[in-house]
GROMACS .gro file of C-alpha atoms in nm:
model
  439
    1UNK     CA    1  -2.496  -5.658  -2.863
    2UNK     CA    2  -2.267  -5.422  -3.051
    3UNK     CA    3  -1.925  -5.382  -2.888
    4UNK     CA    4  -1.759  -5.051  -2.814
    5UNK     CA    5  -1.415  -4.979  -2.958
    6UNK     CA    6  -1.249  -5.064  -2.623
    7UNK     CA    7  -1.440  -5.391  -2.598
    8UNK     CA    8  -1.357  -5.488  -2.956
    9UNK     CA    9  -0.984  -5.433  -2.893
   10UNK     CA   10  -1.010  -5.657  -2.586
   11UNK     CA   11  -1.140  -5.951  -2.793
   12UNK     CA   12  -0.821  -5.981  -3.001
   13UNK     CA   13  -0.712  -6.346  -3.022
   14UNK     CA   14  -0.358  -6.322  -3.158
   15UNK     CA   15  -0.186  -6.186  -2.845
   16UNK     CA   16  -0.172  -6.253  -2.473
   17UNK     CA   17  -0.389  -5.989  -2.310
   18UNK     CA   18  -0.473  -5.861  -1.964
   19UNK     CA   19  -0.799  -5.667  -1.960
   20UNK     CA   20  -0.863  -5.415  -1.683
   21UNK     CA   21  -1.240  -5.388  -1.663
   22UNK     CA   22  -1.448  -5.243  -1.383
   23UNK     CA   23  -1.797  -5.340  -1.269
   24UNK     CA   24  -2.064  -5.283  -1.531
   25UNK     CA   25  -1.817  -5.254  -1.819
   26UNK     CA   26  -1.955  -5.552  -2.008
   27UNK     CA   27  -1.659  -5.783  -1.947
   28UNK     CA   28  -1.879  -6.095  -1.968
   29UNK     CA   29  -1.983  -5.982  -2.314
   30UNK     CA   30  -1.615  -5.937  -2.401
   31UNK     CA   31  -1.532  -6.287  -2.277
   32UNK     CA   32  -1.812  -6.440  -2.482
   33UNK     CA   33  -1.726  -6.239  -2.792
   34UNK     CA   34  -1.364  -6.344  -2.771
   35UNK     CA   35  -1.466  -6.707  -2.721
   36UNK     CA   36  -1.673  -6.689  -3.042
   37UNK     CA   37  -1.380  -6.528  -3.227
   38UNK     CA   38  -1.157  -6.817  -3.119
   39UNK     CA   39  -1.409  -7.055  -3.274
   40UNK     CA   40  -1.474  -6.853  -3.588
   41UNK     CA   41  -1.139  -6.694  -3.668
   42UNK     CA   42  -0.900  -6.908  -3.465
   43UNK     CA   43  -1.041  -7.238  -3.582
   44UNK     CA   44  -1.042  -7.382  -3.230
   45UNK     CA   45  -1.296  -7.624  -3.091
   46UNK     CA   46  -1.471  -7.570  -2.754
   47UNK     CA   47  -1.266  -7.851  -2.602
   48UNK     CA   48  -0.944  -7.658  -2.673
   49UNK     CA   49  -1.052  -7.341  -2.491
   50UNK     CA   50  -1.034  -7.331  -2.109
   51UNK     CA   51  -1.268  -7.062  -1.976
   52UNK     CA   52  -1.241  -7.009  -1.601
   53UNK     CA   53  -1.497  -6.808  -1.407
   54UNK     CA   54  -1.516  -6.726  -1.036
   55UNK     CA   55  -1.857  -6.886  -0.967
   56UNK     CA   56  -2.064  -7.172  -1.105
   57UNK     CA   57  -2.342  -6.924  -1.178
   58UNK     CA   58  -2.110  -6.715  -1.395
   59UNK     CA   59  -1.994  -7.029  -1.576
   60UNK     CA   60  -2.352  -7.135  -1.642
   61UNK     CA   61  -2.441  -6.791  -1.777
   62UNK     CA   62  -2.134  -6.788  -2.001
   63UNK     CA   63  -2.210  -7.131  -2.143
   64UNK     CA   64  -2.574  -7.039  -2.208
   65UNK     CA   65  -2.486  -6.715  -2.384
   66UNK     CA   66  -2.224  -6.884  -2.601
   67UNK     CA   67  -2.482  -7.149  -2.691
   68UNK     CA   68  -2.734  -6.879  -2.785
   69UNK     CA   69  -2.478  -6.720  -3.015
   70UNK     CA   70  -2.390  -7.053  -3.175
   71UNK     CA   71  -2.761  -7.131  -3.222
   72UNK     CA   72  -2.799  -6.805  -3.415
   73UNK     CA   73  -2.494  -6.885  -3.628
   74UNK     CA   74  -2.625  -7.234  -3.703
   75UNK     CA   75  -2.934  -7.084  -3.865
   76UNK     CA   76  -2.721  -6.987  -4.163
   77UNK     CA   77  -2.443  -7.248  -4.129
   78UNK     CA   78  -2.531  -7.601  -4.006
   79UNK     CA   79  -2.170  -7.678  -3.904
   80UNK     CA   80  -2.220  -7.471  -3.591
   81UNK     CA   81  -2.462  -7.737  -3.463
   82UNK     CA   82  -2.165  -7.971  -3.419
   83UNK     CA   83  -1.985  -7.700  -3.226
   84UNK     CA   84  -2.291  -7.658  -3.003
   85UNK     CA   85  -2.281  -8.028  -2.920
   86UNK     CA   86  -1.913  -7.999  -2.825
   87UNK     CA   87  -1.994  -7.704  -2.599
   88UNK     CA   88  -2.174  -7.937  -2.357
   89UNK     CA   89  -1.846  -8.092  -2.240
   90UNK     CA   90  -1.626  -7.786  -2.292
   91UNK     CA   91  -1.408  -7.678  -1.996
   92UNK     CA   92  -1.610  -7.374  -1.889
   93UNK     CA   93  -1.634  -7.344  -1.512
   94UNK     CA   94  -1.460  -7.251  -1.189
   95UNK     CA   95  -1.093  -7.317  -1.148
   96UNK     CA   96  -1.170  -7.599  -0.905
   97UNK     CA   97  -1.403  -7.769  -1.152
   98UNK     CA   98  -1.121  -7.749  -1.408
   99UNK     CA   99  -0.883  -7.908  -1.157
  100UNK     CA  100  -1.134  -8.188  -1.097
  101UNK     CA  101  -1.175  -8.249  -1.471
  102UNK     CA  102  -0.800  -8.278  -1.524
  103UNK     CA  103  -0.743  -8.494  -1.216
  104UNK     CA  104  -1.011  -8.741  -1.326
  105UNK     CA  105  -0.831  -8.771  -1.659
  106UNK     CA  106  -0.502  -8.861  -1.486
  107UNK     CA  107  -0.599  -9.045  -1.162
  108UNK     CA  108  -0.297  -9.276  -1.159
  109UNK     CA  109  -0.045  -8.995  -1.203
  110UNK     CA  110  -0.235  -8.785  -0.946
  111UNK     CA  111  -0.250  -9.075  -0.700
  112UNK     CA  112  -0.622  -9.034  -0.636
  113UNK     CA  113  -0.941  -9.234  -0.667
  114UNK     CA  114  -1.102  -9.128  -0.998
  115UNK     CA  115  -1.444  -9.165  -0.838
  116UNK     CA  116  -1.387  -8.882  -0.589
  117UNK     CA  117  -1.653  -8.622  -0.530
  118UNK     CA  118  -1.586  -8.255  -0.461
  119UNK     CA  119  -1.677  -8.145  -0.109
  120UNK     CA  120  -1.836  -7.802  -0.096
  121UNK     CA  121  -1.725  -7.544   0.160
  122UNK     CA  122  -2.004  -7.627   0.405
  123UNK     CA  123  -1.939  -8.002   0.413
  124UNK     CA  124  -1.564  -7.953   0.423
  125UNK     CA  125  -1.598  -7.703   0.708
  126UNK     CA  126  -1.812  -7.940   0.915
  127UNK     CA  127  -1.563  -8.222   0.861
  128UNK     CA  128  -1.278  -7.993   0.966
  129UNK     CA  129  -1.459  -7.907   1.291
  130UNK     CA  130  -1.501  -8.278   1.362
  131UNK     CA  131  -1.136  -8.342   1.278
  132UNK     CA  132  -1.016  -8.074   1.520
  133UNK     CA  133  -1.232  -8.215   1.800
  134UNK     CA  134  -1.111  -8.569   1.729
  135UNK     CA  135  -0.747  -8.460   1.712
  136UNK     CA  136  -0.769  -8.283   2.049
  137UNK     CA  137  -0.937  -8.585   2.207
  138UNK     CA  138  -0.667  -8.813   2.070
  139UNK     CA  139  -0.394  -8.582   2.198
  140UNK     CA  140  -0.546  -8.585   2.547
  141UNK     CA  141  -0.583  -8.965   2.546
  142UNK     CA  142  -0.219  -9.010   2.443
  143UNK     CA  143  -0.088  -8.752   2.693
  144UNK     CA  144   0.060  -8.558   2.402
  145UNK     CA  145   0.357  -8.354   2.531
  146UNK     CA  146   0.283  -8.074   2.283
  147UNK     CA  147  -0.069  -8.030   2.416
  148UNK     CA  148   0.066  -8.054   2.772
  149UNK     CA  149   0.309  -7.769   2.701
  150UNK     CA  150   0.036  -7.552   2.553
  151UNK     CA  151  -0.192  -7.631   2.847
  152UNK     CA  152   0.076  -7.525   3.092
  153UNK     CA  153   0.131  -7.195   2.910
  154UNK     CA  154  -0.223  -7.108   2.803
  155UNK     CA  155  -0.421  -7.276   3.080
  156UNK     CA  156  -0.646  -7.581   3.070
  157UNK     CA  157  -0.959  -7.383   2.989
  158UNK     CA  158  -0.804  -7.225   2.680
  159UNK     CA  159  -0.715  -7.559   2.519
  160UNK     CA  160  -1.046  -7.733   2.576
  161UNK     CA  161  -1.201  -7.891   2.265
  162UNK     CA  162  -1.439  -7.601   2.206
  163UNK     CA  163  -1.213  -7.336   2.358
  164UNK     CA  164  -1.047  -7.033   2.208
  165UNK     CA  165  -0.731  -7.222   2.118
  166UNK     CA  166  -0.914  -7.477   1.902
  167UNK     CA  167  -1.067  -7.187   1.709
  168UNK     CA  168  -0.720  -7.040   1.663
  169UNK     CA  169  -0.591  -7.376   1.538
  170UNK     CA  170  -0.875  -7.381   1.286
  171UNK     CA  171  -0.791  -7.030   1.172
  172UNK     CA  172  -0.421  -7.110   1.130
  173UNK     CA  173  -0.502  -7.432   0.945
  174UNK     CA  174  -0.739  -7.269   0.696
  175UNK     CA  175  -0.504  -6.973   0.650
  176UNK     CA  176  -0.220  -7.208   0.554
  177UNK     CA  177  -0.438  -7.389   0.300
  178UNK     CA  178  -0.577  -7.064   0.158
  179UNK     CA  179  -0.221  -6.948   0.101
  180UNK     CA  180  -0.131  -7.270  -0.075
  181UNK     CA  181   0.094  -7.400   0.205
  182UNK     CA  182   0.051  -7.768   0.298
  183UNK     CA  183   0.080  -7.827   0.673
  184UNK     CA  184   0.376  -8.059   0.610
  185UNK     CA  185   0.564  -7.764   0.456
  186UNK     CA  186   0.470  -7.504   0.720
  187UNK     CA  187   0.765  -7.353   0.905
  188UNK     CA  188   0.818  -7.117   1.194
  189UNK     CA  189   0.866  -6.755   1.100
  190UNK     CA  190   1.224  -6.655   1.029
  191UNK     CA  191   1.157  -6.326   1.208
  192UNK     CA  192   1.237  -6.495   1.539
  193UNK     CA  193   1.593  -6.552   1.415
  194UNK     CA  194   1.643  -6.175   1.408
  195UNK     CA  195   1.550  -6.131   1.775
  196UNK     CA  196   1.824  -6.092   2.039
  197UNK     CA  197   1.932  -6.426   2.183
  198UNK     CA  198   1.806  -6.552   2.519
  199UNK     CA  199   2.145  -6.474   2.672
  200UNK     CA  200   2.140  -6.120   2.536
  201UNK     CA  201   1.795  -6.065   2.686
  202UNK     CA  202   1.915  -6.199   3.020
  203UNK     CA  203   2.220  -5.972   3.012
  204UNK     CA  204   2.004  -5.672   2.928
  205UNK     CA  205   1.767  -5.747   3.216
  206UNK     CA  206   2.052  -5.804   3.464
  207UNK     CA  207   2.230  -5.486   3.355
  208UNK     CA  208   1.915  -5.283   3.415
  209UNK     CA  209   1.843  -5.436   3.756
  210UNK     CA  210   2.204  -5.390   3.863
  211UNK     CA  211   2.146  -5.016   3.857
  212UNK     CA  212   1.830  -5.027   4.068
  213UNK     CA  213   2.003  -4.924   4.393
  214UNK     CA  214   2.155  -4.618   4.226
  215UNK     CA  215   1.813  -4.534   4.078
  216UNK     CA  216   1.644  -4.565   4.418
  217UNK     CA  217   1.896  -4.323   4.569
  218UNK     CA  218   1.845  -4.075   4.285
  219UNK     CA  219   1.466  -4.081   4.322
  220UNK     CA  220   1.486  -3.972   4.688
  221UNK     CA  221   1.147  -3.834   4.794
  222UNK     CA  222   0.982  -3.916   4.463
  223UNK     CA  223   0.997  -4.290   4.528
  224UNK     CA  224   0.673  -4.450   4.642
  225UNK     CA  225   0.602  -4.792   4.799
  226UNK     CA  226   0.421  -4.922   4.489
  227UNK     CA  227   0.715  -4.817   4.271
  228UNK     CA  228   0.955  -5.001   4.499
  229UNK     CA  229   0.739  -5.315   4.486
  230UNK     CA  230   0.740  -5.305   4.104
  231UNK     CA  231   1.120  -5.280   4.090
  232UNK     CA  232   1.165  -5.554   4.348
  233UNK     CA  233   0.938  -5.786   4.150
  234UNK     CA  234   1.154  -5.727   3.844
  235UNK     CA  235   1.477  -5.789   4.040
  236UNK     CA  236   1.338  -6.117   4.179
  237UNK     CA  237   1.241  -6.231   3.827
  238UNK     CA  238   1.584  -6.137   3.695
  239UNK     CA  239   1.749  -6.360   3.957
  240UNK     CA  240   1.518  -6.648   3.860
  241UNK     CA  241   1.613  -6.635   3.491
  242UNK     CA  242   1.990  -6.613   3.538
  243UNK     CA  243   2.052  -6.986   3.502
  244UNK     CA  244   1.729  -7.075   3.325
  245UNK     CA  245   1.732  -7.260   2.992
  246UNK     CA  246   1.462  -7.210   2.728
  247UNK     CA  247   1.266  -7.508   2.864
  248UNK     CA  248   1.280  -7.365   3.217
  249UNK     CA  249   1.098  -7.054   3.098
  250UNK     CA  250   0.779  -7.262   3.078
  251UNK     CA  251   0.771  -7.288   3.458
  252UNK     CA  252   0.862  -6.921   3.497
  253UNK     CA  253   0.607  -6.810   3.238
  254UNK     CA  254   0.325  -6.707   3.479
  255UNK     CA  255   0.550  -6.474   3.677
  256UNK     CA  256   0.734  -6.340   3.372
  257UNK     CA  257   0.424  -6.270   3.167
  258UNK     CA  258   0.281  -6.077   3.464
  259UNK     CA  259   0.583  -5.846   3.444
  260UNK     CA  260   0.502  -5.754   3.084
  261UNK     CA  261   0.185  -5.586   3.209
  262UNK     CA  262   0.375  -5.352   3.445
  263UNK     CA  263   0.358  -4.977   3.388
  264UNK     CA  264   0.626  -4.732   3.490
  265UNK     CA  265   0.407  -4.435   3.561
  266UNK     CA  266   0.534  -4.081   3.499
  267UNK     CA  267   0.830  -4.051   3.736
  268UNK     CA  268   1.144  -4.007   3.527
  269UNK     CA  269   1.405  -4.275   3.588
  270UNK     CA  270   1.158  -4.526   3.728
  271UNK     CA  271   0.949  -4.506   3.411
  272UNK     CA  272   1.250  -4.582   3.188
  273UNK     CA  273   1.370  -4.859   3.422
  274UNK     CA  274   1.036  -5.042   3.405
  275UNK     CA  275   0.999  -4.994   3.028
  276UNK     CA  276   1.349  -5.130   2.962
  277UNK     CA  277   1.295  -5.432   3.187
  278UNK     CA  278   0.955  -5.509   3.034
  279UNK     CA  279   1.110  -5.496   2.687
  280UNK     CA  280   1.388  -5.734   2.797
  281UNK     CA  281   1.136  -5.978   2.946
  282UNK     CA  282   0.921  -5.966   2.632
  283UNK     CA  283   1.227  -6.041   2.422
  284UNK     CA  284   1.318  -6.327   2.653
  285UNK     CA  285   0.975  -6.485   2.623
  286UNK     CA  286   0.958  -6.432   2.247
  287UNK     CA  287   1.298  -6.578   2.178
  288UNK     CA  288   1.284  -6.853   2.439
  289UNK     CA  289   0.923  -6.971   2.425
  290UNK     CA  290   0.796  -6.884   2.078
  291UNK     CA  291   0.992  -7.165   1.904
  292UNK     CA  292   0.873  -7.418   2.164
  293UNK     CA  293   0.513  -7.307   2.129
  294UNK     CA  294   0.544  -7.289   1.752
  295UNK     CA  295   0.666  -7.648   1.729
  296UNK     CA  296   0.384  -7.758   1.959
  297UNK     CA  297   0.126  -7.581   1.741
  298UNK     CA  298   0.274  -7.737   1.425
  299UNK     CA  299   0.251  -8.080   1.588
  300UNK     CA  300  -0.117  -8.025   1.665
  301UNK     CA  301  -0.179  -7.894   1.312
  302UNK     CA  302  -0.021  -8.212   1.177
  303UNK     CA  303  -0.260  -8.419   1.392
  304UNK     CA  304  -0.556  -8.218   1.264
  305UNK     CA  305  -0.438  -8.250   0.905
  306UNK     CA  306  -0.399  -8.628   0.925
  307UNK     CA  307  -0.737  -8.673   1.095
  308UNK     CA  308  -0.903  -8.442   0.842
  309UNK     CA  309  -0.752  -8.634   0.549
  310UNK     CA  310  -0.875  -8.963   0.692
  311UNK     CA  311  -1.227  -8.827   0.734
  312UNK     CA  312  -1.234  -8.692   0.379
  313UNK     CA  313  -1.106  -9.025   0.247
  314UNK     CA  314  -1.387  -9.210   0.427
  315UNK     CA  315  -1.633  -8.963   0.274
  316UNK     CA  316  -1.480  -9.027  -0.069
  317UNK     CA  317  -1.424  -8.658  -0.125
  318UNK     CA  318  -1.166  -8.391  -0.194
  319UNK     CA  319  -1.210  -8.029  -0.090
  320UNK     CA  320  -1.092  -7.725  -0.283
  321UNK     CA  321  -0.747  -7.726  -0.122
  322UNK     CA  322  -0.701  -8.095  -0.201
  323UNK     CA  323  -0.786  -8.031  -0.566
  324UNK     CA  324  -0.537  -7.747  -0.583
  325UNK     CA  325  -0.249  -7.934  -0.420
  326UNK     CA  326  -0.323  -8.247  -0.627
  327UNK     CA  327  -0.324  -8.040  -0.947
  328UNK     CA  328   0.009  -7.882  -0.859
  329UNK     CA  329   0.167  -8.222  -0.789
  330UNK     CA  330   0.018  -8.363  -1.110
  331UNK     CA  331   0.187  -8.096  -1.320
  332UNK     CA  332   0.523  -8.220  -1.195
  333UNK     CA  333   0.479  -8.509  -1.443
  334UNK     CA  334   0.631  -8.394  -1.776
  335UNK     CA  335   0.416  -8.632  -1.982
  336UNK     CA  336   0.097  -8.497  -1.823
  337UNK     CA  337   0.204  -8.141  -1.890
  338UNK     CA  338   0.281  -8.232  -2.251
  339UNK     CA  339  -0.063  -8.388  -2.301
  340UNK     CA  340  -0.240  -8.089  -2.149
  341UNK     CA  341  -0.032  -7.859  -2.367
  342UNK     CA  342  -0.165  -8.035  -2.677
  343UNK     CA  343  -0.523  -8.058  -2.552
  344UNK     CA  344  -0.581  -7.702  -2.427
  345UNK     CA  345  -0.457  -7.429  -2.660
  346UNK     CA  346  -0.576  -7.116  -2.482
  347UNK     CA  347  -0.687  -7.008  -2.136
  348UNK     CA  348  -0.939  -6.734  -2.055
  349UNK     CA  349  -0.962  -6.638  -1.688
  350UNK     CA  350  -1.217  -6.403  -1.534
  351UNK     CA  351  -1.187  -6.217  -1.198
  352UNK     CA  352  -0.811  -6.257  -1.210
  353UNK     CA  353  -0.764  -6.005  -0.929
  354UNK     CA  354  -0.882  -6.276  -0.687
  355UNK     CA  355  -0.623  -6.534  -0.791
  356UNK     CA  356  -0.402  -6.679  -0.518
  357UNK     CA  357  -0.036  -6.770  -0.540
  358UNK     CA  358  -0.066  -7.141  -0.606
  359UNK     CA  359  -0.337  -7.081  -0.868
  360UNK     CA  360  -0.097  -6.840  -1.035
  361UNK     CA  361   0.180  -7.101  -1.035
  362UNK     CA  362  -0.054  -7.364  -1.182
  363UNK     CA  363  -0.179  -7.130  -1.455
  364UNK     CA  364   0.174  -7.024  -1.548
  365UNK     CA  365   0.283  -7.387  -1.566
  366UNK     CA  366  -0.006  -7.461  -1.801
  367UNK     CA  367   0.039  -7.168  -2.038
  368UNK     CA  368   0.416  -7.149  -2.065
  369UNK     CA  369   0.626  -7.331  -2.319
  370UNK     CA  370   0.974  -7.312  -2.180
  371UNK     CA  371   1.005  -6.965  -2.028
  372UNK     CA  372   0.774  -6.793  -2.275
  373UNK     CA  373   0.397  -6.778  -2.316
  374UNK     CA  374   0.303  -6.836  -2.684
  375UNK     CA  375   0.094  -6.555  -2.839
  376UNK     CA  376  -0.279  -6.584  -2.779
  377UNK     CA  377  -0.243  -6.850  -2.510
  378UNK     CA  378  -0.339  -6.639  -2.208
  379UNK     CA  379  -0.627  -6.394  -2.166
  380UNK     CA  380  -0.713  -6.262  -1.820
  381UNK     CA  381  -0.977  -6.013  -1.707
  382UNK     CA  382  -0.987  -5.836  -1.373
  383UNK     CA  383  -0.993  -5.515  -1.174
  384UNK     CA  384  -0.749  -5.477  -0.886
  385UNK     CA  385  -0.988  -5.234  -0.714
  386UNK     CA  386  -1.237  -5.520  -0.677
  387UNK     CA  387  -0.999  -5.763  -0.505
  388UNK     CA  388  -1.193  -5.862  -0.190
  389UNK     CA  389  -1.089  -6.221  -0.117
  390UNK     CA  390  -0.757  -6.173   0.058
  391UNK     CA  391  -0.896  -6.367   0.356
  392UNK     CA  392  -0.915  -6.668   0.122
  393UNK     CA  393  -0.559  -6.626   0.003
  394UNK     CA  394  -0.625  -6.404  -0.299
  395UNK     CA  395  -0.327  -6.181  -0.378
  396UNK     CA  396  -0.389  -5.877  -0.596
  397UNK     CA  397  -0.015  -5.858  -0.663
  398UNK     CA  398  -0.059  -6.162  -0.888
  399UNK     CA  399  -0.268  -5.944  -1.120
  400UNK     CA  400  -0.003  -5.673  -1.118
  401UNK     CA  401   0.281  -5.920  -1.178
  402UNK     CA  402   0.108  -6.080  -1.479
  403UNK     CA  403   0.035  -5.734  -1.615
  404UNK     CA  404   0.404  -5.644  -1.586
  405UNK     CA  405   0.507  -5.973  -1.742
  406UNK     CA  406   0.278  -5.939  -2.043
  407UNK     CA  407   0.339  -5.568  -2.106
  408UNK     CA  408   0.718  -5.616  -2.082
  409UNK     CA  409   0.712  -5.804  -2.413
  410UNK     CA  410   0.414  -5.617  -2.558
  411UNK     CA  411   0.329  -5.269  -2.425
  412UNK     CA  412  -0.018  -5.299  -2.579
  413UNK     CA  413  -0.098  -5.621  -2.392
  414UNK     CA  414  -0.306  -5.435  -2.133
  415UNK     CA  415  -0.650  -5.327  -2.249
  416UNK     CA  416  -0.869  -5.087  -2.053
  417UNK     CA  417  -1.249  -5.095  -2.065
  418UNK     CA  418  -1.361  -4.769  -1.911
  419UNK     CA  419  -1.723  -4.755  -2.026
  420UNK     CA  420  -2.001  -4.842  -1.781
  421UNK     CA  421  -2.335  -4.982  -1.890
  422UNK     CA  422  -2.479  -5.034  -1.542
  423UNK     CA  423  -2.511  -4.679  -1.403
  424UNK     CA  424  -2.656  -4.350  -1.527
  425UNK     CA  425  -2.422  -4.074  -1.642
  426UNK     CA  426  -2.484  -3.830  -1.348
  427UNK     CA  427  -2.397  -4.103  -1.097
  428UNK     CA  428  -2.082  -4.201  -1.290
  429UNK     CA  429  -1.970  -3.837  -1.310
  430UNK     CA  430  -2.019  -3.792  -0.936
  431UNK     CA  431  -1.824  -4.108  -0.845
  432UNK     CA  432  -1.541  -4.025  -1.086
  433UNK     CA  433  -1.513  -3.671  -0.950
  434UNK     CA  434  -1.502  -3.794  -0.590
  435UNK     CA  435  -1.263  -4.088  -0.629
  436UNK     CA  436  -1.027  -3.914  -0.873
  437UNK     CA  437  -0.895  -3.739  -0.561
  438UNK     CA  438  -0.841  -4.066  -0.378
  439UNK     CA  439  -0.713  -4.312  -0.638
   0.00000   0.00000   0.00000
C-alpha cells in the first residue's frame, strides 16, 4: 500500500516520535512500514525491536503483515529469509507478554518461578472471588477486630461473604492494582488531614446547641412540635459526644448517623440551626471514624491480598498486575537494565492513550539513558480522544506528558495523521462539521 505524505513522515526512524492518529487513519500500516524501515535502513534485527500492541489479535496481525512484506523482499534478496526466521521469536505482542518474556529471562533477579503461566482475566477474577470469600471466612473464624468494627458500623448483613461490602472490597482491591498501587503501599487519603479536628467539630456542635433556647424564643408561633423534637434530638446527641473519644463514636454511630438525615424545613432560623448541626455531625463522623474504618478496610485488603497470592502460587500463575509489579521491581537491578538496554534498541508502542502510570514508568525506565531518550529509541502511536480504559487505570495524561516531553526537545516530534481510509467523504465532512464546534 502506498503511504500518504503524513504517513510517510510518521515512519521516520531517526527521531523519537509521538504519532496522533485517529481511527481509520492507517496507523497499523504506519507501524508496519516503520518496522520494515528499521530493518532495511536502520540495520536492526527483529529481536532488537520491541513492538507493543494493545491486543493479542493486533499483535498477530502485525506479525503476519510484517512477514508478508519480508516474504516479498526475499523474492529478490535471499537474506530476508533469515530475517523472517528471526521474526518468529521477535518481541511483538501485548505489554504483558513483553513483561512475561523479560521476567522469564531473569527469574532469579525477579524472584519468580521461571515456569510460571500467565493467568487470563477470567481465571484471575475467579481466583480473586474465592480469595475474598476465604479471607472473610478466616476473619470470622479468628474474631478479627477489624471485621468486628466494620460489622458494628455497617451491620452484619452488609459484611456477609456475598454481601455488598465484599463487592466493595473487590472493587477497591482491583482499583488499587489497576492504578499500579500494591496493597502493601496503599495509604489513607490525606484529605482527611485537612478536615476540622474532632474537638473542633464538638465545639461547633455545642456552640450551635447552646443557642437553641434563644432560637426557640425567637420562633414564637412558628415553632412546631416536630421542629422541637428535631432540635432536642440534636441537643441530646451533642451531650453524648462531649467526652467521647474517637473510639467511642463507634457506639454512638447509629444515633449520630441518623442525625445526618435530618432536614430543617423552610422556617428561617430552625433551618440554619439544623443544617449547621448536621454539618458538624458529618465532620465529626468523617474525622473521627473514617481513619478507623480506613485502617480496618486496609487490614481486610491485606488479608485478601495474601490469600490471593497464595492461591495464584498454588495455581503456578501470575496475573497481569503481578507481571507489572514484578517487571517494575526487576528494573531496580542496574545489571538487568544494562542488559535490556543492549538487547532492545527501540520501542514501538500502539494505543498509547490507554497506558497507565506504572506502564509509563516502566517504559521510561527502559528507553532512557540517564535523563535523556536517545534519538529513535521511542515511537508511540495514539489518539487521546479514543482513551476509554480509565476504569482499568489508563491515564490519558500520560499521552499528553510524553508528547510535551518529546516536543520540548524537538517541536517536530509530534506527527498528525488526519486522513481517514475507513469512511466515505460525505460522512467525514458531516462529523468534522459537527464536532469542530465541540472539540
